[in-house]
Short mmCIF file of C-alpha atoms in Angstrom, two decimals:
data_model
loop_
_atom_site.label_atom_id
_atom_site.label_comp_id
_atom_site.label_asym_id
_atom_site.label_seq_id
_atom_site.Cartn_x
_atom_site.Cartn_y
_atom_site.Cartn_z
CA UNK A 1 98.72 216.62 87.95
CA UNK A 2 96.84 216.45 84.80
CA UNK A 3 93.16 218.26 84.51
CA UNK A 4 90.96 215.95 84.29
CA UNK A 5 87.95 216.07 80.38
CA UNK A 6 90.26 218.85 78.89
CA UNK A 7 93.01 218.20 76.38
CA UNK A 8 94.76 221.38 74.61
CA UNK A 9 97.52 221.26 72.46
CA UNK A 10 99.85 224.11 73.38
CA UNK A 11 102.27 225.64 70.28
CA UNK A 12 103.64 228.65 71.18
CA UNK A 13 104.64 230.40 74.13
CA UNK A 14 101.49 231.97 74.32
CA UNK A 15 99.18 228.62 74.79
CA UNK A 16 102.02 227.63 77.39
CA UNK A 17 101.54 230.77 79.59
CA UNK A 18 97.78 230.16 79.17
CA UNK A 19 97.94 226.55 79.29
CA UNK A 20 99.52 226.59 83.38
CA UNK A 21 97.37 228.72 85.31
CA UNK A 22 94.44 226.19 83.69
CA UNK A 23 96.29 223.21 85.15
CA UNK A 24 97.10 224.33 88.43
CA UNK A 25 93.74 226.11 88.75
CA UNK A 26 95.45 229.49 89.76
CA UNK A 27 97.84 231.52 88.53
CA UNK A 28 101.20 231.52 90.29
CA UNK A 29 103.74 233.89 91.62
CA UNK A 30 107.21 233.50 92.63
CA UNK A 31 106.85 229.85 91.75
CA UNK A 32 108.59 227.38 89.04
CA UNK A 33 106.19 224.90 87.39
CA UNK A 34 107.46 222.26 85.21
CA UNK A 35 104.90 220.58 82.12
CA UNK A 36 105.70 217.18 81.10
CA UNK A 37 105.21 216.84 77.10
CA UNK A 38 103.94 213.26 75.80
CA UNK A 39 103.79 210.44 77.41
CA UNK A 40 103.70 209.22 79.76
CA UNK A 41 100.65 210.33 81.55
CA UNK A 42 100.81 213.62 81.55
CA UNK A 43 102.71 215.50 85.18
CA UNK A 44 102.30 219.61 86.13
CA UNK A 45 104.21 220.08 89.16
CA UNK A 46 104.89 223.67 90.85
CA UNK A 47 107.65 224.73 93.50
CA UNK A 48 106.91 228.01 95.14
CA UNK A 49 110.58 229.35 94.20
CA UNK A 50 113.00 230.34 97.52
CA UNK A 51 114.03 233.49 98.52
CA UNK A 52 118.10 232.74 99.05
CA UNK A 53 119.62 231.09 95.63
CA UNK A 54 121.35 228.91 97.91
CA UNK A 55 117.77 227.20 98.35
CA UNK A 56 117.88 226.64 94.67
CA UNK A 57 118.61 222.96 94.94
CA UNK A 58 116.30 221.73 96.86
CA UNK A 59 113.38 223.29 94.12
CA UNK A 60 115.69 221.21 91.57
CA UNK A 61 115.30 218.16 93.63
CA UNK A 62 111.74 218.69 94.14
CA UNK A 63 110.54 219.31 90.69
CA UNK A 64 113.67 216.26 89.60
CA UNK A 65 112.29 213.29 91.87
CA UNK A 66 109.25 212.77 90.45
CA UNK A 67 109.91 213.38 86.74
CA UNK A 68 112.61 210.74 86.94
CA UNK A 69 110.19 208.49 89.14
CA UNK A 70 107.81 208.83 86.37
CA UNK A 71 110.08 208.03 83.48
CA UNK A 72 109.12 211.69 82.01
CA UNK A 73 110.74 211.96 78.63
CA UNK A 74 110.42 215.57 77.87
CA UNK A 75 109.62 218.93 79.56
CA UNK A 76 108.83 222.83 79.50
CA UNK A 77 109.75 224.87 82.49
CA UNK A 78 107.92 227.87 82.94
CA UNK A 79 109.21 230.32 85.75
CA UNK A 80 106.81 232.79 87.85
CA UNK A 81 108.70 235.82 88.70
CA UNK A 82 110.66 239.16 88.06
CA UNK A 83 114.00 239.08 86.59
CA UNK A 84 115.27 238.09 89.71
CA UNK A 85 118.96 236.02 91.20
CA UNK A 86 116.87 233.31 92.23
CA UNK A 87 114.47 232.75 89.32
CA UNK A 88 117.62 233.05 87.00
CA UNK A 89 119.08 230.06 88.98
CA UNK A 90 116.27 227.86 89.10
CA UNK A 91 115.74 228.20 85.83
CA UNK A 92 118.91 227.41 84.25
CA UNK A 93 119.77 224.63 87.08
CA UNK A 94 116.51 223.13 86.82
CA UNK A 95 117.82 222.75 82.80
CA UNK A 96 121.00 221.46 83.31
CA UNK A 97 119.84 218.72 86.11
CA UNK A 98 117.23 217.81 83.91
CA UNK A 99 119.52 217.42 80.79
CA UNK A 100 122.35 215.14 82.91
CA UNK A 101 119.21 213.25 83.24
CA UNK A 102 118.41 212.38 79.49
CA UNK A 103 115.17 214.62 79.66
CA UNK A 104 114.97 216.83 77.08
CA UNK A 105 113.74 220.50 77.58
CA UNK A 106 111.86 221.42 74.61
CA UNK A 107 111.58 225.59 76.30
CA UNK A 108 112.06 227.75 79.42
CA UNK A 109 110.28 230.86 79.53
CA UNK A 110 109.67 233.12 82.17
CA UNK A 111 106.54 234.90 82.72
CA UNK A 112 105.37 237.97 84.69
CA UNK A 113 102.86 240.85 84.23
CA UNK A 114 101.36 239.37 81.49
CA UNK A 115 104.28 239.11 79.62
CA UNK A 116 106.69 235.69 78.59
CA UNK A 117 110.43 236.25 78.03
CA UNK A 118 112.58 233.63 76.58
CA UNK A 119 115.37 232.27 78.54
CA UNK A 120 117.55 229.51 75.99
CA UNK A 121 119.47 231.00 73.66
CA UNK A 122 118.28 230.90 69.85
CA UNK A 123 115.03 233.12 70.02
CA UNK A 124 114.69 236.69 68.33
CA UNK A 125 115.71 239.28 70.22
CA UNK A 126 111.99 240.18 70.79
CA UNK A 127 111.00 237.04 73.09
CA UNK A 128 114.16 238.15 75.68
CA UNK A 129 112.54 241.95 76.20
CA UNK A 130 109.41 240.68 76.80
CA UNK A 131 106.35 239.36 75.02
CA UNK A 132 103.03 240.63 76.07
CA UNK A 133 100.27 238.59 76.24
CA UNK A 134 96.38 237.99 77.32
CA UNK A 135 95.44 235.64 79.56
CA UNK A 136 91.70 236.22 79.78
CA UNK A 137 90.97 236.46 76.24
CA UNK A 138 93.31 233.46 75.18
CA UNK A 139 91.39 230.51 73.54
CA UNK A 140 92.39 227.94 76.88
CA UNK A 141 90.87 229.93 79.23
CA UNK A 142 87.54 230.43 77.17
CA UNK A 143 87.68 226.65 76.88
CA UNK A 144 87.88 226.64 80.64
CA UNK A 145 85.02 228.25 81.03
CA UNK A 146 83.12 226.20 79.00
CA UNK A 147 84.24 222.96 80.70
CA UNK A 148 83.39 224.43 83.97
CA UNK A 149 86.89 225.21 85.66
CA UNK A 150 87.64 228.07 87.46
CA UNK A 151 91.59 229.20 87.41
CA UNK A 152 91.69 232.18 90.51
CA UNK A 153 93.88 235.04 90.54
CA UNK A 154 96.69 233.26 93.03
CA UNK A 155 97.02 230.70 95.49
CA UNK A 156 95.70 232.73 98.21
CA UNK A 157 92.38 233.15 96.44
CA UNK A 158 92.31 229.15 95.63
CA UNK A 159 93.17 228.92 99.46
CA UNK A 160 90.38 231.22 100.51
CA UNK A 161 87.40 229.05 98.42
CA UNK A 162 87.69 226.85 101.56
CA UNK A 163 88.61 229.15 104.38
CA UNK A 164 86.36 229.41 107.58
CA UNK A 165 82.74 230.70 106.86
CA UNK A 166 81.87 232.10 110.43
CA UNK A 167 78.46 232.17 109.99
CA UNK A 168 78.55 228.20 109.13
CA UNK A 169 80.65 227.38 111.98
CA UNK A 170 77.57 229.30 114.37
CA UNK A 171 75.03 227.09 112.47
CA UNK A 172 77.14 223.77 113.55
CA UNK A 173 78.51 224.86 117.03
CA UNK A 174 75.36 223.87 119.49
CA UNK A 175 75.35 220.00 117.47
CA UNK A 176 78.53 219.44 117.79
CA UNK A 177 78.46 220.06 121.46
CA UNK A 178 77.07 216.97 121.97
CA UNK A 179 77.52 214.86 118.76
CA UNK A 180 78.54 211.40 118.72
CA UNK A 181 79.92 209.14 116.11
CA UNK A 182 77.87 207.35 113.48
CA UNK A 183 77.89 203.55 113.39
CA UNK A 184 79.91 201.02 111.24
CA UNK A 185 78.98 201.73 107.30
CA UNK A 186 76.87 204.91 108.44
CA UNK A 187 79.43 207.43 107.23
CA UNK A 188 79.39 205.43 104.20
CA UNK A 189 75.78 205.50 103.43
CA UNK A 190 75.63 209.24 104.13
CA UNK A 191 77.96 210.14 102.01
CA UNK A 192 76.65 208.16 99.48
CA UNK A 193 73.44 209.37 99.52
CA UNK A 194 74.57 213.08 99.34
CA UNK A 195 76.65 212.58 96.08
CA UNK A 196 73.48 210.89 95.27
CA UNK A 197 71.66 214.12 95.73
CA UNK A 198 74.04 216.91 95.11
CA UNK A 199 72.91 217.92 98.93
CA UNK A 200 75.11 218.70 101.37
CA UNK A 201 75.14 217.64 105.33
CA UNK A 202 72.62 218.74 107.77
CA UNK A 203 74.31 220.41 110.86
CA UNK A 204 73.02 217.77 113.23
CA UNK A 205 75.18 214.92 110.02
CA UNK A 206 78.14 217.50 110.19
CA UNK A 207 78.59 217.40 113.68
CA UNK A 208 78.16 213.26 113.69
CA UNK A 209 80.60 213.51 110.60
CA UNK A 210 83.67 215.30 112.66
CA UNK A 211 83.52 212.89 114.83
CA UNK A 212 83.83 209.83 113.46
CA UNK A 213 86.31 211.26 111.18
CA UNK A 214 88.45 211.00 114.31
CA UNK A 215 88.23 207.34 114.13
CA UNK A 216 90.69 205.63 111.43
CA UNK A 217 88.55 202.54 110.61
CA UNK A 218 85.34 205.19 110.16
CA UNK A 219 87.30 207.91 108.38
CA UNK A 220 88.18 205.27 105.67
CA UNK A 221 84.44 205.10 104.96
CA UNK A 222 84.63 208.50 103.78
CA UNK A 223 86.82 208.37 100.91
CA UNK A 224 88.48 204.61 100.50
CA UNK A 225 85.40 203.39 98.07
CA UNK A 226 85.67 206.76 95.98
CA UNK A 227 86.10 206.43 92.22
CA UNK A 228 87.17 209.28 89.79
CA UNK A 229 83.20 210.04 88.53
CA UNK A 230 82.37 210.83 91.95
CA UNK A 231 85.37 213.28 92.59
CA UNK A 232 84.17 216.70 91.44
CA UNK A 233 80.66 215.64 93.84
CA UNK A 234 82.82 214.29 96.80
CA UNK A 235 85.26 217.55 96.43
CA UNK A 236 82.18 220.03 96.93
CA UNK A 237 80.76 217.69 99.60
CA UNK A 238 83.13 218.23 101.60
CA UNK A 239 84.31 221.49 100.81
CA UNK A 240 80.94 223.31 102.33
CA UNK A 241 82.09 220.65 105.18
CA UNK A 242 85.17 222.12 105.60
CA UNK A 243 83.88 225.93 105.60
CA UNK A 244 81.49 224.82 107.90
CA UNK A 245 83.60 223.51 110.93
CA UNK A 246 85.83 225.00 113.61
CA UNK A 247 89.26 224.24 113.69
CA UNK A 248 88.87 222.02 116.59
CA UNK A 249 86.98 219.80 114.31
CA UNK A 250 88.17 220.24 110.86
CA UNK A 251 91.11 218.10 110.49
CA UNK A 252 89.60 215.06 109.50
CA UNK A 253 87.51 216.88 106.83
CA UNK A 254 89.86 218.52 105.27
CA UNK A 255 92.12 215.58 104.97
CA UNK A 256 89.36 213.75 103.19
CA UNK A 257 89.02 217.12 100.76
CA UNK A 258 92.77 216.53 99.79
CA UNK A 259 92.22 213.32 98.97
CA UNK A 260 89.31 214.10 96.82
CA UNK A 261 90.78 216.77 95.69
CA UNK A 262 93.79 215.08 94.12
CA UNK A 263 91.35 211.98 92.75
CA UNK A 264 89.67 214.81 90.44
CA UNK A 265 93.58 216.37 89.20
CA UNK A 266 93.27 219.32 91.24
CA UNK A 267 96.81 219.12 93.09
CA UNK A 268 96.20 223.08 94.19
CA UNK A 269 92.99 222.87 95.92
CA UNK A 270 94.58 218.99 97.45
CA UNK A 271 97.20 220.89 98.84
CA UNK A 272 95.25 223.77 100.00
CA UNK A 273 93.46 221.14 101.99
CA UNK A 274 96.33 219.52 103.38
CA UNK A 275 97.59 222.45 104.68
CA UNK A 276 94.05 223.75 106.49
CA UNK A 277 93.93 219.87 108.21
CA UNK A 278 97.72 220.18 108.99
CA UNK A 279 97.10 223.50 110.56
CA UNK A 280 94.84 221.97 113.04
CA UNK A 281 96.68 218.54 113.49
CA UNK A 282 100.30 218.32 112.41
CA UNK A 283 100.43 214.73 112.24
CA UNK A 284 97.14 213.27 110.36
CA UNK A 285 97.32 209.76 108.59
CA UNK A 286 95.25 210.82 105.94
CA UNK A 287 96.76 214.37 105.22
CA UNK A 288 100.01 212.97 105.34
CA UNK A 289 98.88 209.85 102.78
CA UNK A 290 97.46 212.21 100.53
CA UNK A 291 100.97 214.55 100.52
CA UNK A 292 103.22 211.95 99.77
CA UNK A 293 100.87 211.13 96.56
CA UNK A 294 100.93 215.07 95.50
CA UNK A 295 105.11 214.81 96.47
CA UNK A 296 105.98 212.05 94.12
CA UNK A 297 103.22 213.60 91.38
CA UNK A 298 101.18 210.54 91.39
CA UNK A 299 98.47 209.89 88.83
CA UNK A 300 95.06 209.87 90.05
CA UNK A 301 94.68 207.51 87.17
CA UNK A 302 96.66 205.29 89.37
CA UNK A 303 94.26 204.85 91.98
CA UNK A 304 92.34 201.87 90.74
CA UNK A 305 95.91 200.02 91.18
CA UNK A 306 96.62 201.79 94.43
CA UNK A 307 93.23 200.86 96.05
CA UNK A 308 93.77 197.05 96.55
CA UNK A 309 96.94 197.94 98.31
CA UNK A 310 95.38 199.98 100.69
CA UNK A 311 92.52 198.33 101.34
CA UNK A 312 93.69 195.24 101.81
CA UNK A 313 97.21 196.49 104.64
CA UNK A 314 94.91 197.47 107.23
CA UNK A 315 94.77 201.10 107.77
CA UNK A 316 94.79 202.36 104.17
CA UNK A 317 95.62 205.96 105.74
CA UNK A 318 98.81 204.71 108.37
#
């Protein structure tokens, strides 16, 4: 998905290699991520990449689905790895799927230990040994600093910005012992008044909060009247929630992370979240909302257009 206030205009296989682990707010490993050029609204998607080349095709599909869903004109495919079987594969099936399709693939590079190595035929001799390169002196990630995004060293370390904080979980145990749901449009209100205030919720409000998550019509309060400004709030809002809570109580939280998370562009951390809620309960309306939106690379652009659907088929989340 595209970052949200930062535009960079990528020329060489340098600004690409910088350009990815700013957009997907980490930098990967063993993964293939695809960048869509032009219009129209601009699409980063990543597939971790499989271990058996026989699992090839179903990255293909992955990464295929949505471009062609999204009428994407024109790509870049940039491949995380070693000089491996299965990175070789990807790579050059990815290409040929995507050029039976009419999209045109401007580059393919692979990258790995701060180096890029051409993969098409037609570059200098050079680019196929290996190009080295820095990533934390590179104009992009300077201007990432400056706009306030942090890219982490892998997924794991994305993962672990919203991972269990023990201590938290202490502070909230003896309220939620006994905690009972808030009442119609309270959830609302409370949330509203803590993006308000850049505060975040009292344990006695955390442990009211997990439970009426639990409740559909409630949950929606949470996140259904959400607009892009209030994203980045509403994403460390609930965040600190979800460090906060036991697993026993987390799933609703998190699911309403994920869907924050993908309303401010930030696929990674959206996923992150939907996999800490699914980890608790498999099957959650919300979680499994927000997924299919990451899956088929939806826009959170989009969402002033998706809203009135939702809101208006009953359970926006079922």
């Amino acid at each position: 998905m595209e970052p949200t206030s930062l535009r960079l205009s990528a020329r060489t296989p340098e600004d690409l290699a910088a350009f990815v682990p700013l957009a997907l707010g980490f930098v990967p490993e063993r993964s293939v991520v695809l960048v869509s050029i032009g219009p129209p609204d601009g699409m980063n998607a990543r597939v971790t990449l499989p271990q058996d080349p026989d699992d090839v095709d179903d990255v293909v599909e992955a990464l295929l689905r949505p471009v062609l869903r999204h009428g994407v004109r024109e790509v870049v495919v940039v491949v995380y790895d070693d000089d491996t079987t299965v990175a070789d594969e990807a790579a050059w099936s990815l290409h040929e799927e995507l050029t039976a399709a009419g999209v045109r693939v401007r580059d393919v590079l692979r990258v790995h230990d701060q180096h890029w190595y051409a993969v098409l035929p037609g570059a200098p001799l050079a680019a196929y040994q290996g190009v080295p390169f820095s990533l934390d002196s590179h104009p992009f990630t300077a201007q990432g600093v400056l706009d306030g995004r942090v890219t982490h060293p892998s997924r794991e370390a994305l993962r672990a910005t919203i991972a269990t904080d023990a201590d938290g979980v202490d502070r909230a145990a003896p309220a939620l012992a006994g905690a009972t749901a808030l009442p119609a449009c309270g959830l609302a209100a409370l949330v509203r008044r803590h993006l308000g205030t850049g505060s975040r919720f009292s344990d006695a409000e955390l442990a009211a909060v997990a439970v009426s998550l639990r409740s559909g019509h409630l949950r929606d309060e949470a996140w259904v009247w959400l607009g892009r400004p209030e994203a980045r709030g509403a994403v460390e809002l609930w965040s600190d929630a979800v460090r906060r809570l036991p697993t026993t109580h987390v799933a609703g939280a998190a699911a309403v992370l994920g869907f924050c998370a993908w309303l401010l562009g930030d696929g990674a951390l959206a996923w992150c979240a939907i996999d800490r809620c699914h980890e608790a309960e498999p099957s959650h309306p919300l979680a499994d909302l927000v997924a299919q939106l990451l899956d088929s690379a939806t826009s959170p652009a989009q969402w002033d257009v998706l809203r009135p659907r939702l809101t208006t088929s009953g359970d926006p989340a079922a």
